Short mmCIF file of C-alpha atoms and ligand atoms in Angstrom, two decimals:
data_model
loop_
_atom_site.label_atom_id
_atom_site.label_comp_id
_atom_site.label_asym_id
_atom_site.label_seq_id
_atom_site.Cartn_x
_atom_site.Cartn_y
_atom_site.Cartn_z
CA UNK W 1 60.99 112.21 102.90
CA UNK W 2 61.74 115.08 105.59
CA UNK W 3 65.06 116.36 104.77
CA UNK W 4 67.19 118.45 106.71
CA UNK W 5 67.42 121.85 104.75
CA UNK W 6 71.49 122.38 104.53
CA UNK W 7 72.23 118.45 104.70
CA UNK W 8 71.84 116.48 101.13
CA UNK W 9 70.59 113.01 101.30
CA UNK W 10 74.33 112.14 99.83
CA UNK W 11 77.39 114.12 100.66
CA UNK W 12 80.21 113.70 97.80
CA UNK W 13 83.60 114.98 98.05
CA UNK W 14 85.15 116.60 94.87
CA UNK W 15 87.95 114.42 93.25
CA UNK W 16 90.38 117.33 94.75
CA UNK W 17 89.12 117.08 98.01
CA UNK W 18 90.12 113.28 98.13
CA UNK W 19 92.78 111.97 100.52
CA UNK W 20 96.02 112.24 99.58
CA UNK W 21 97.48 109.91 101.94
CA UNK W 22 96.45 106.79 104.12
CA UNK W 23 96.72 107.32 107.78
CA UNK W 24 98.40 104.79 109.97
CA UNK W 25 96.38 104.47 113.05
CA UNK W 26 99.60 102.38 114.99
CA UNK W 27 101.57 105.43 115.03
CA UNK W 28 98.98 106.98 117.91
CA UNK W 29 98.24 104.15 119.55
CA UNK W 30 100.36 104.37 123.07
CA UNK W 31 100.24 100.35 123.37
CA UNK W 32 101.46 98.59 120.06
CA UNK W 33 99.43 95.86 118.28
CA UNK W 34 101.19 92.50 119.25
CA UNK W 35 103.94 91.51 116.36
CA UNK W 36 103.77 88.67 114.31
CA UNK W 37 105.67 85.86 115.58
CA UNK W 38 107.76 83.10 113.38
CA UNK W 39 105.99 79.94 114.87
CA UNK W 40 109.47 78.01 114.85
CA UNK W 41 111.51 80.45 117.13
CA UNK W 42 108.40 82.57 118.44
CA UNK W 43 110.67 85.27 117.98
CA UNK W 44 109.46 88.57 115.99
CA UNK W 45 108.85 88.16 112.05
CA UNK W 46 112.05 90.01 110.15
CA UNK W 47 111.31 91.71 107.40
CA UNK W 48 113.19 89.85 105.50
CA UNK W 49 111.14 86.38 106.45
CA UNK W 50 108.37 88.33 105.51
CA UNK W 51 109.69 89.00 102.11
CA UNK W 52 109.87 85.44 101.04
CA UNK W 53 105.94 85.92 101.08
CA UNK W 54 104.68 89.35 100.92
CA UNK W 55 105.85 92.19 98.68
CA UNK W 56 108.80 94.47 99.86
CA UNK W 57 106.90 97.67 100.39
CA UNK W 58 104.05 96.00 101.96
CA UNK W 59 106.61 94.36 104.49
CA UNK W 60 107.59 97.72 105.10
CA UNK W 61 103.90 99.14 105.83
CA UNK W 62 103.20 95.74 107.66
CA UNK W 63 106.17 96.25 110.21
CA UNK W 64 105.50 100.21 110.64
CA UNK W 65 104.15 101.00 113.81
CA UNK W 66 105.25 104.80 113.18
CA UNK W 67 104.60 106.57 110.44
CA UNK W 68 101.31 108.45 110.44
CA UNK W 69 100.83 109.36 106.95
CA UNK W 70 101.69 107.17 103.97
CA UNK W 71 101.43 109.27 100.70
CA UNK W 72 98.97 107.25 98.25
CA UNK W 73 100.63 106.62 95.06
CA UNK W 74 99.60 108.57 92.06
CA UNK W 75 98.67 105.58 89.55
CA UNK W 76 96.47 103.90 92.84
CA UNK W 77 94.89 107.36 93.27
CA UNK W 78 94.04 107.26 89.84
CA UNK W 79 92.33 103.76 89.94
CA UNK W 80 90.74 105.22 92.89
CA UNK W 81 88.84 107.77 90.79
CA UNK W 82 87.23 105.08 88.78
CA UNK W 83 85.08 104.44 91.54
CA UNK W 84 85.71 107.17 94.63
CA UNK W 85 85.16 109.34 96.28
CA UNK W 86 82.26 106.86 98.00
CA UNK W 87 78.90 108.64 98.86
CA UNK W 88 77.94 109.22 102.14
CA UNK W 89 74.49 108.77 102.70
CA UNK W 90 72.24 110.17 105.08
CA UNK W 91 69.67 107.32 105.70
CA UNK W 92 66.76 109.76 105.60
CA UNK W 93 64.10 107.08 104.42
CA UNK W 94 65.15 104.15 107.20
CA UNK W 95 65.38 107.09 110.05
CA UNK W 96 61.51 108.03 108.90
CA UNK W 97 60.63 104.34 108.68
CA UNK W 98 61.90 103.83 111.89
CA UNK W 99 60.32 107.25 113.37
CA UNK W 100 63.77 108.18 115.42
CA UNK W 101 64.98 111.24 116.33
CA UNK W 102 68.55 109.68 115.45
CA UNK W 103 70.17 110.63 112.00
CA UNK W 104 71.98 108.13 110.54
CA UNK W 105 74.53 107.86 107.83
CA UNK W 106 76.09 105.12 105.86
CA UNK W 107 79.68 104.88 103.76
CA UNK W 108 78.46 103.20 101.06
CA UNK W 109 81.52 100.96 99.71
CA UNK W 110 79.69 98.85 97.00
CA UNK W 111 79.65 100.68 93.84
CA UNK W 112 82.32 99.24 92.14
CA UNK W 113 82.39 95.84 90.34
CA UNK W 114 83.61 93.96 92.91
CA UNK W 115 80.76 94.77 95.17
CA UNK W 116 82.71 95.71 98.29
CA UNK W 117 85.66 97.97 99.72
CA UNK W 118 88.01 94.90 99.16
CA UNK W 119 89.36 96.52 95.82
CA UNK W 120 90.79 99.82 98.22
CA UNK W 121 93.03 97.57 99.37
CA UNK W 122 93.76 95.24 96.16
CA UNK W 123 94.62 97.76 93.80
CA UNK W 124 97.34 99.16 96.19
CA UNK W 125 98.29 95.66 97.05
CA UNK W 126 98.74 95.19 92.94
CA UNK W 127 100.74 98.22 92.15
CA UNK W 128 103.44 97.55 94.78
CA UNK W 129 103.83 94.10 93.13
CA UNK W 130 103.93 95.36 89.88
CA UNK W 131 106.30 97.99 90.93
CA UNK W 132 108.76 95.41 92.65
CA UNK W 133 108.90 93.51 88.93
CA UNK W 134 107.01 90.68 89.63
CA UNK W 135 104.96 88.52 87.62
CA UNK W 136 102.05 88.09 89.15
CA UNK W 137 100.09 87.60 92.71
CA UNK W 138 98.19 84.29 94.23
CA UNK W 139 95.50 84.84 96.70
CA UNK W 140 92.59 82.94 98.18
CA UNK W 141 88.94 83.73 98.19
CA UNK W 142 85.82 82.69 100.28
CA UNK W 143 82.70 84.01 98.72
CA UNK W 144 84.33 85.82 96.11
CA UNK W 145 84.70 89.73 96.69
CA UNK W 146 88.24 89.79 97.51
CA UNK W 147 89.22 86.95 94.60
CA UNK W 148 86.91 89.88 92.64
CA UNK W 149 88.59 92.79 93.73
CA UNK W 150 92.74 91.64 93.08
CA UNK W 151 91.67 89.93 89.92
CA UNK W 152 89.96 93.71 88.80
CA UNK W 153 93.39 95.16 90.07
CA UNK W 154 95.81 92.69 88.14
CA UNK W 155 93.99 93.34 84.88
CA UNK W 156 94.25 97.17 85.10
CA UNK W 157 97.97 96.49 85.78
CA UNK W 158 99.09 93.89 83.43
CA UNK W 159 99.29 91.54 86.24
CA UNK W 160 99.14 87.91 86.67
CA UNK W 161 96.31 86.54 88.86
CA UNK W 162 96.01 82.81 90.53
CA UNK W 163 93.03 82.75 93.06
CA UNK W 164 92.43 79.62 94.96
CA UNK W 165 88.36 79.50 95.64
CA UNK W 166 87.37 77.68 98.42
CA UNK W 167 85.56 74.43 96.49
CA UNK W 168 82.06 74.49 97.79
CA UNK W 169 82.13 78.44 96.58
CA UNK W 170 83.48 77.81 93.47
CA UNK W 171 80.88 75.26 92.74
CA UNK W 172 78.04 77.35 94.26
CA UNK W 173 78.62 80.68 93.09
CA UNK W 174 79.76 80.41 89.36
CA UNK W 175 79.19 83.75 88.72
CA UNK W 176 81.59 84.90 90.66
CA UNK W 177 83.65 82.58 89.52
CA UNK W 178 83.35 84.03 85.73
CA UNK W 179 83.70 87.45 86.72
CA UNK W 180 87.22 86.77 88.13
CA UNK W 181 87.66 85.28 84.71
CA UNK W 182 86.55 87.94 82.19
CA UNK W 183 89.01 89.84 84.40
CA UNK W 184 92.08 87.50 83.74
CA UNK W 185 92.37 85.76 86.75
CA UNK W 186 92.79 81.69 86.89
CA UNK W 187 90.40 80.16 89.59
CA UNK W 188 91.22 76.89 90.52
CA UNK W 189 89.08 75.21 93.41
CA UNK W 190 90.79 74.55 96.64
CA UNK W 191 91.62 72.01 97.90
CA UNK W 192 93.62 70.98 94.47
CA UNK W 193 95.81 68.50 93.28
CA UNK W 194 98.12 71.52 92.14
CA UNK W 195 99.76 71.80 95.32
CA UNK W 196 101.60 69.67 97.54
CA UNK W 197 99.07 70.50 100.60
CA UNK W 198 96.36 70.49 98.62
CA UNK W 199 97.01 66.88 97.70
CA UNK W 200 98.11 66.04 101.21
CA UNK W 201 94.67 67.67 101.97
CA UNK W 202 92.55 65.61 99.22
CA UNK W 203 94.20 62.41 100.38
CA UNK W 204 93.17 62.93 104.35
CA UNK W 205 89.67 64.28 103.45
CA UNK W 206 88.70 62.80 100.25
CA UNK W 207 85.36 64.89 98.94
CA UNK W 208 86.04 67.42 101.17
CA UNK W 209 84.84 71.15 99.73
CA UNK W 210 87.32 73.09 101.63
CA UNK W 211 87.71 75.79 103.78
CA UNK W 212 88.98 79.60 103.43
CA UNK W 213 91.79 77.95 105.90
CA UNK W 214 92.86 75.41 103.23
CA UNK W 215 92.80 77.88 100.43
CA UNK W 216 95.32 80.51 102.02
CA UNK W 217 97.77 76.93 102.94
CA UNK W 218 97.56 76.56 98.94
CA UNK W 219 98.09 80.02 98.11
CA UNK W 220 101.35 80.63 99.78
CA UNK W 221 102.54 77.25 98.95
CA UNK W 222 101.83 78.45 94.90
CA UNK W 223 103.44 81.84 95.67
CA UNK W 224 106.56 80.71 97.33
CA UNK W 225 106.85 77.68 95.07
CA UNK W 226 106.98 80.22 91.45
CA UNK W 227 109.51 82.34 90.64
CA UNK W 228 108.20 85.95 90.39
CA UNK W 229 104.89 85.64 92.64
CA UNK W 230 103.95 86.99 96.23
CA UNK W 231 100.84 86.23 98.43
CA UNK W 232 98.30 88.44 99.11
CA UNK W 233 95.82 88.87 101.47
CA UNK W 234 92.58 90.66 101.58
CA UNK W 235 91.92 91.56 105.36
CA UNK W 236 93.42 91.01 109.03
CA UNK W 237 97.04 92.55 108.10
CA UNK W 238 97.91 95.74 109.54
CA UNK W 239 98.87 97.06 105.69
CA UNK W 240 95.04 96.19 104.51
CA UNK W 241 93.78 98.15 107.62
CA UNK W 242 96.23 101.06 106.53
CA UNK W 243 94.75 100.77 103.00
CA UNK W 244 91.61 100.83 104.45
CA UNK W 245 91.82 103.73 106.00
CA UNK W 246 90.30 105.83 102.51
CA UNK W 247 87.13 104.93 103.67
CA UNK W 248 87.25 106.84 107.46
CA UNK W 249 89.22 109.64 105.58
CA UNK W 250 86.84 109.84 103.14
CA UNK W 251 84.00 109.69 105.86
CA UNK W 252 85.67 112.38 108.10
CA UNK W 253 86.02 114.78 105.11
CA UNK W 254 82.47 114.17 104.22
CA UNK W 255 81.26 114.77 107.81
CA UNK W 256 83.60 117.85 108.73
CA UNK W 257 82.56 119.40 105.33
CA UNK W 258 78.99 119.73 107.07
CA UNK W 259 80.01 120.40 110.75
CA UNK W 260 78.83 117.12 111.45
CA UNK W 261 79.84 115.31 114.74
CA UNK W 262 79.03 111.08 115.02
CA UNK W 263 77.89 110.02 118.49
CA UNK W 264 78.26 106.38 117.31
CA UNK W 265 80.65 104.41 114.58
CA UNK W 266 79.19 101.07 113.50
CA UNK W 267 81.18 98.45 111.75
CA UNK W 268 80.51 94.60 110.49
CA UNK W 269 83.76 92.70 111.44
CA UNK W 270 85.05 89.85 109.64
CA UNK W 271 88.85 89.92 109.64
CA UNK W 272 88.43 93.56 110.56
CA UNK W 273 89.57 95.62 107.62
CA UNK W 274 86.66 97.72 106.95
CA UNK W 275 86.02 98.69 110.38
CA UNK W 276 89.97 99.14 111.23
CA UNK W 277 89.49 101.68 107.85
CA UNK W 278 86.34 103.28 108.46
CA UNK W 279 86.91 104.22 112.38
CA UNK W 280 90.86 104.84 112.19
CA UNK W 281 90.94 108.97 112.00
CA UNK W 282 87.92 108.82 114.68
CA UNK W 283 89.91 106.49 116.97
CA UNK W 284 92.96 108.76 115.91
CA UNK W 285 91.38 111.72 117.81
CA UNK W 286 90.01 109.37 120.59
CA UNK W 287 93.63 108.42 121.50
CA UNK W 288 95.35 111.71 121.09
CA UNK W 289 92.32 112.90 123.65
CA UNK W 290 90.86 115.16 121.25
CA UNK W 291 87.49 113.87 120.54
CA UNK W 292 85.51 110.92 122.23
CA UNK W 293 83.47 108.20 120.17
CA UNK W 294 81.66 105.16 120.49
CA UNK W 295 83.10 102.48 118.22
CA UNK W 296 80.90 99.23 117.60
CA UNK W 297 82.24 96.06 116.11
CA UNK W 298 79.42 94.15 114.72
CA UNK W 299 80.06 89.75 114.13
CA UNK W 300 77.60 86.92 113.90
CA UNK W 301 76.61 85.44 116.74
CA UNK W 302 77.75 82.06 115.27
CA UNK W 303 81.73 83.24 114.50
CA UNK W 304 81.90 85.05 117.72
CA UNK W 305 85.69 85.71 117.61
CA UNK W 306 85.89 89.03 119.56
CA UNK W 307 82.41 88.75 121.74
CA UNK W 308 83.61 85.07 122.91
CA UNK W 309 87.29 84.63 121.73
CA UNK W 310 90.51 84.60 123.39
CA UNK W 311 93.13 87.09 123.09
CA UNK W 312 95.87 84.94 122.18
CA UNK W 313 98.52 84.35 119.65
CA UNK W 314 97.05 81.90 116.80
CA UNK W 315 97.82 80.97 112.86
CA UNK W 316 96.05 82.90 110.58
CA UNK W 317 95.31 79.67 108.54
CA UNK W 318 94.19 76.03 109.60
CA UNK W 319 97.23 74.72 107.73
CA UNK W 320 99.42 76.39 109.78
CA UNK W 321 101.59 77.79 107.23
CA UNK W 322 101.65 81.40 108.31
CA UNK W 323 103.07 83.26 111.13
CA UNK W 324 101.68 83.78 114.40
CA UNK W 325 99.59 86.76 115.22
CA UNK W 326 98.15 87.95 118.95
CA UNK W 327 94.73 88.68 118.13
CA UNK W 328 90.69 87.73 119.65
CA UNK W 329 90.30 84.53 117.75
CA UNK W 330 88.27 81.23 118.26
CA UNK W 331 90.96 78.89 117.23
CA UNK W 332 92.38 78.04 113.65
CA UNK W 333 90.63 74.63 114.15
CA UNK W 334 87.63 76.39 114.84
CA UNK W 335 84.87 75.26 112.49
CA UNK W 336 81.84 77.82 111.56
CA UNK W 337 78.52 76.26 111.49
CA UNK W 338 77.59 75.06 108.10
CA UNK W 339 73.94 76.85 108.17
CA UNK W 340 75.66 80.32 108.72
CA UNK W 341 75.16 82.05 105.50
CA UNK W 342 76.20 85.71 106.39
CA UNK W 343 79.57 85.18 105.73
CA UNK W 344 82.20 86.78 108.06
CA UNK W 345 83.47 83.33 109.15
CA UNK W 346 86.92 83.95 109.70
CA UNK W 347 87.69 82.61 113.39
CA UNK W 348 90.68 85.55 114.26
CA UNK W 349 90.42 88.98 114.00
CA UNK W 350 92.77 92.24 112.95
CA UNK W 351 95.82 92.60 115.74
CA UNK W 352 95.04 96.49 115.81
CA UNK W 353 91.67 95.98 116.43
CA UNK W 354 92.02 93.15 118.91
CA UNK W 355 94.21 95.48 120.92
CA UNK W 356 91.95 98.35 120.93
CA UNK W 357 89.02 96.02 122.05
CA UNK W 358 91.18 94.49 124.93
CA UNK W 359 91.75 98.20 126.40
CA UNK W 360 88.33 99.22 126.34
CA UNK W 361 88.61 101.65 123.80
CA UNK W 362 86.00 99.76 121.63
CA UNK W 363 82.83 97.43 121.89
CA UNK W 364 81.58 94.52 120.14
CA UNK W 365 78.32 93.24 119.54
CA UNK W 366 77.07 89.61 118.04
CA UNK W 367 73.76 89.08 116.36
CA UNK W 368 71.96 85.93 114.91
CA UNK W 369 71.76 86.17 111.37
CA UNK W 370 67.57 85.97 110.75
CA UNK W 371 67.71 89.39 112.75
CA UNK W 372 70.43 90.53 109.95
CA UNK W 373 68.33 89.85 107.29
CA UNK W 374 65.26 91.13 108.70
CA UNK W 375 67.72 94.40 108.85
CA UNK W 376 69.08 93.55 105.24
CA UNK W 377 65.27 93.27 103.98
CA UNK W 378 64.19 96.57 105.66
CA UNK W 379 67.05 98.33 104.78
CA UNK W 380 66.61 97.70 100.80
CA UNK W 381 62.82 98.35 100.85
CA UNK W 382 63.47 101.86 102.30
CA UNK W 383 66.86 102.94 101.23
CA UNK W 384 67.10 101.11 97.59
CA UNK W 385 70.60 99.20 97.70
CA UNK W 386 70.43 95.52 98.33
CA UNK W 387 72.83 95.31 101.05
CA UNK W 388 75.11 92.37 101.40
CA UNK W 389 75.01 90.08 104.31
CA UNK W 390 78.47 91.29 105.72
CA UNK W 391 77.28 94.56 105.96
CA UNK W 392 73.76 94.34 107.10
CA UNK W 393 75.53 93.27 110.63
CA UNK W 394 76.25 96.82 110.88
CA UNK W 395 72.79 97.82 109.35
CA UNK W 396 71.44 95.82 112.45
CA UNK W 397 73.36 97.42 114.88
CA UNK W 398 72.65 101.10 113.53
CA UNK W 399 69.20 100.21 113.31
CA UNK W 400 69.17 98.95 117.18
CA UNK W 401 70.98 101.95 118.20
CA UNK W 402 68.42 104.14 116.81
CA UNK W 403 65.57 102.75 118.57
CA UNK W 404 67.10 103.23 121.72
CA UNK W 405 66.87 107.21 120.62
CA UNK W 406 63.60 106.53 119.74
CA UNK W 407 62.66 105.58 123.44
CA UNK W 408 65.10 107.78 125.17
CA UNK W 409 64.64 110.67 122.97
CA UNK W 410 68.26 111.43 122.06
CA UNK W 411 69.18 112.40 118.77
CA UNK W 412 72.46 111.06 118.26
CA UNK W 413 74.23 110.74 115.06
CA UNK W 414 74.90 107.25 114.05
CA UNK W 415 77.43 106.77 111.18
CA UNK W 416 77.68 102.92 109.68
CA UNK W 417 79.94 101.07 106.89
CA UNK W 418 77.78 99.52 104.37
CA UNK W 419 80.93 97.35 102.97
CA UNK W 420 79.10 95.88 99.82
CA UNK W 421 75.85 94.52 97.80
CA UNK W 422 74.27 91.47 98.35
CA UNK W 423 73.46 90.36 94.52
CA UNK W 424 75.62 87.20 94.92
CA UNK W 425 73.83 86.46 98.28
CA UNK W 426 70.46 85.61 97.00
CA UNK W 427 70.35 81.71 97.85
CA UNK W 428 70.68 82.92 101.40
CA UNK W 429 68.18 85.61 100.71
CA UNK W 430 65.92 82.94 99.35
CA UNK W 431 66.52 81.28 102.54
CA UNK W 432 65.50 84.04 105.04
CA UNK W 433 62.37 84.86 102.59
CA UNK W 434 61.19 81.44 102.48
CA UNK W 435 61.29 80.95 106.06
CA UNK W 436 63.99 78.37 106.31
CA UNK W 437 66.89 80.33 107.86
CA UNK W 438 67.76 79.25 111.49
CA UNK W 439 70.01 80.97 114.37
CA UNK W 440 72.61 78.51 115.58
CA UNK W 441 74.94 79.98 118.68
CA UNK W 442 77.39 77.89 119.44
CA UNK W 443 77.61 76.42 122.87
CA UNK W 444 81.20 76.55 125.43
CA UNK W 445 81.42 73.12 124.47
CA UNK W 446 81.07 73.87 120.64
CA UNK W 447 83.94 76.39 120.97
CA UNK W 448 86.17 74.30 123.14
CA UNK W 449 87.94 72.36 120.16
CA UNK W 450 88.78 75.35 118.18
CA UNK W 451 90.13 77.06 121.87
CA UNK W 452 92.08 73.59 122.25
CA UNK W 453 93.72 73.89 118.68
CA UNK W 454 95.13 77.12 120.44
CA UNK W 455 99.28 76.68 119.96
CA UNK W 456 101.68 76.65 123.03
CA UNK W 457 103.79 79.55 123.04
CA UNK W 458 106.65 79.97 125.48
CA UNK W 459 106.78 82.69 127.98
CA UNK W 460 103.61 84.14 127.16
C1 LIG G 1 84.94 90.89 102.87
C2 LIG G 1 84.31 91.75 103.22
C3 LIG G 1 83.55 92.00 104.61
C4 LIG G 1 84.63 91.68 105.90
O1 LIG G 1 85.70 91.84 105.70
P1 LIG G 1 86.66 92.96 106.51
O2 LIG G 1 88.24 92.77 106.32
O3 LIG G 1 86.00 92.46 108.23
O4 LIG G 1 86.31 93.94 106.24
C5 LIG G 1 82.46 92.45 104.95
N1 LIG G 1 81.59 93.07 104.12
C6 LIG G 1 81.76 92.73 102.64
C7 LIG G 1 81.12 93.35 101.99
C8 LIG G 1 83.12 92.12 102.49
O5 LIG G 1 83.41 91.55 101.36
#
């Protein structure tokens, strides 16, 4: 391995160098993201309305487009110390394998039991729920990373945690389910008989294996029908991106320590929280016209919200119980293809990232899943870490950009977010290894039913 004499393989921050505040990118956006709307009145959601579903402090963060820095409460910082600061790794071995003049770095967020960056927001959300004197929180989980992260945070703080897990994942990923139960969470396969909306869905679609949209609807009902409970969500919302800014702040501090300025910053995008968190301080500099960077969001070709979606108001869930968010969306009625194995299946995108993308401040690319798993396998073999399929979308585009540098001879510095590990995704890896994975790109006709599900908004 050829190594720059002055740049270590892993750049770690000292505990004392960890960020003490989260950064709220909205404060530096000249055009603010569009507000959440009440789906009945089409008026912006008030704090009071949101407060019936979400914790008070989180509502405040959700609606606050002005405060640039939020001090991280000491108890959350103490929890962060258990698995942060996370390393910024120079991918020397990958550079060598690609024979590229590009310098590649990745911020690794998989070094905790949840296996992803989701714990950064889970502990914050659980903390504010506890502080408000609540008994517990409810949520949904698909693949299980968010449910696991939340159950860890709740166990630490002594809060009850009720997780509605998409039935097909509950059955296919028994180990994720048991990790959550080990941390004391109750895990219900969704749709279930425990809520009105679940019973209704089961009546209309007997034998359904569920969806994230259904599980959200059940978790919201569970929160609003029990005294002392609120609902929490692991992505998409402004508050989640605020908490995830810890990723970007640490990355920037580590790069600054060695006077490194990135040219390209890349992240995978499901609901947009890790990418939003990673780019936040860099995008802030770009918006303040202090520096310029190229930002690339990477999404699956089979769920192309940014690259082929519409910028419109839409529901955040299938059951239409949530407020309306203005975002790049495929429509809440969009159903991802069954053969898609790589996560990032959400129909919409963070309102903040949607606005930045719409203004041309960030690019987006879609990639096919076999190309993603090829990149994952190469990365695992040379860098040692077995990446999550979601994270591997970012690896794919980092490799593509590094190969471009090989052609042009440019020594660009590329930073990407390695959001997690893939130990629970071995069925998908197995399909790839056995040559049984195929690609699927929806046609315009395939996407039309999703767009037809977009709600009509007066005066838009
Ligand atoms: C949830 C998840 C994502 C996608 O979520 P974002 O909100 O878009 O960040 C990406 N990678 C991993 C490992 C995840 O668990």
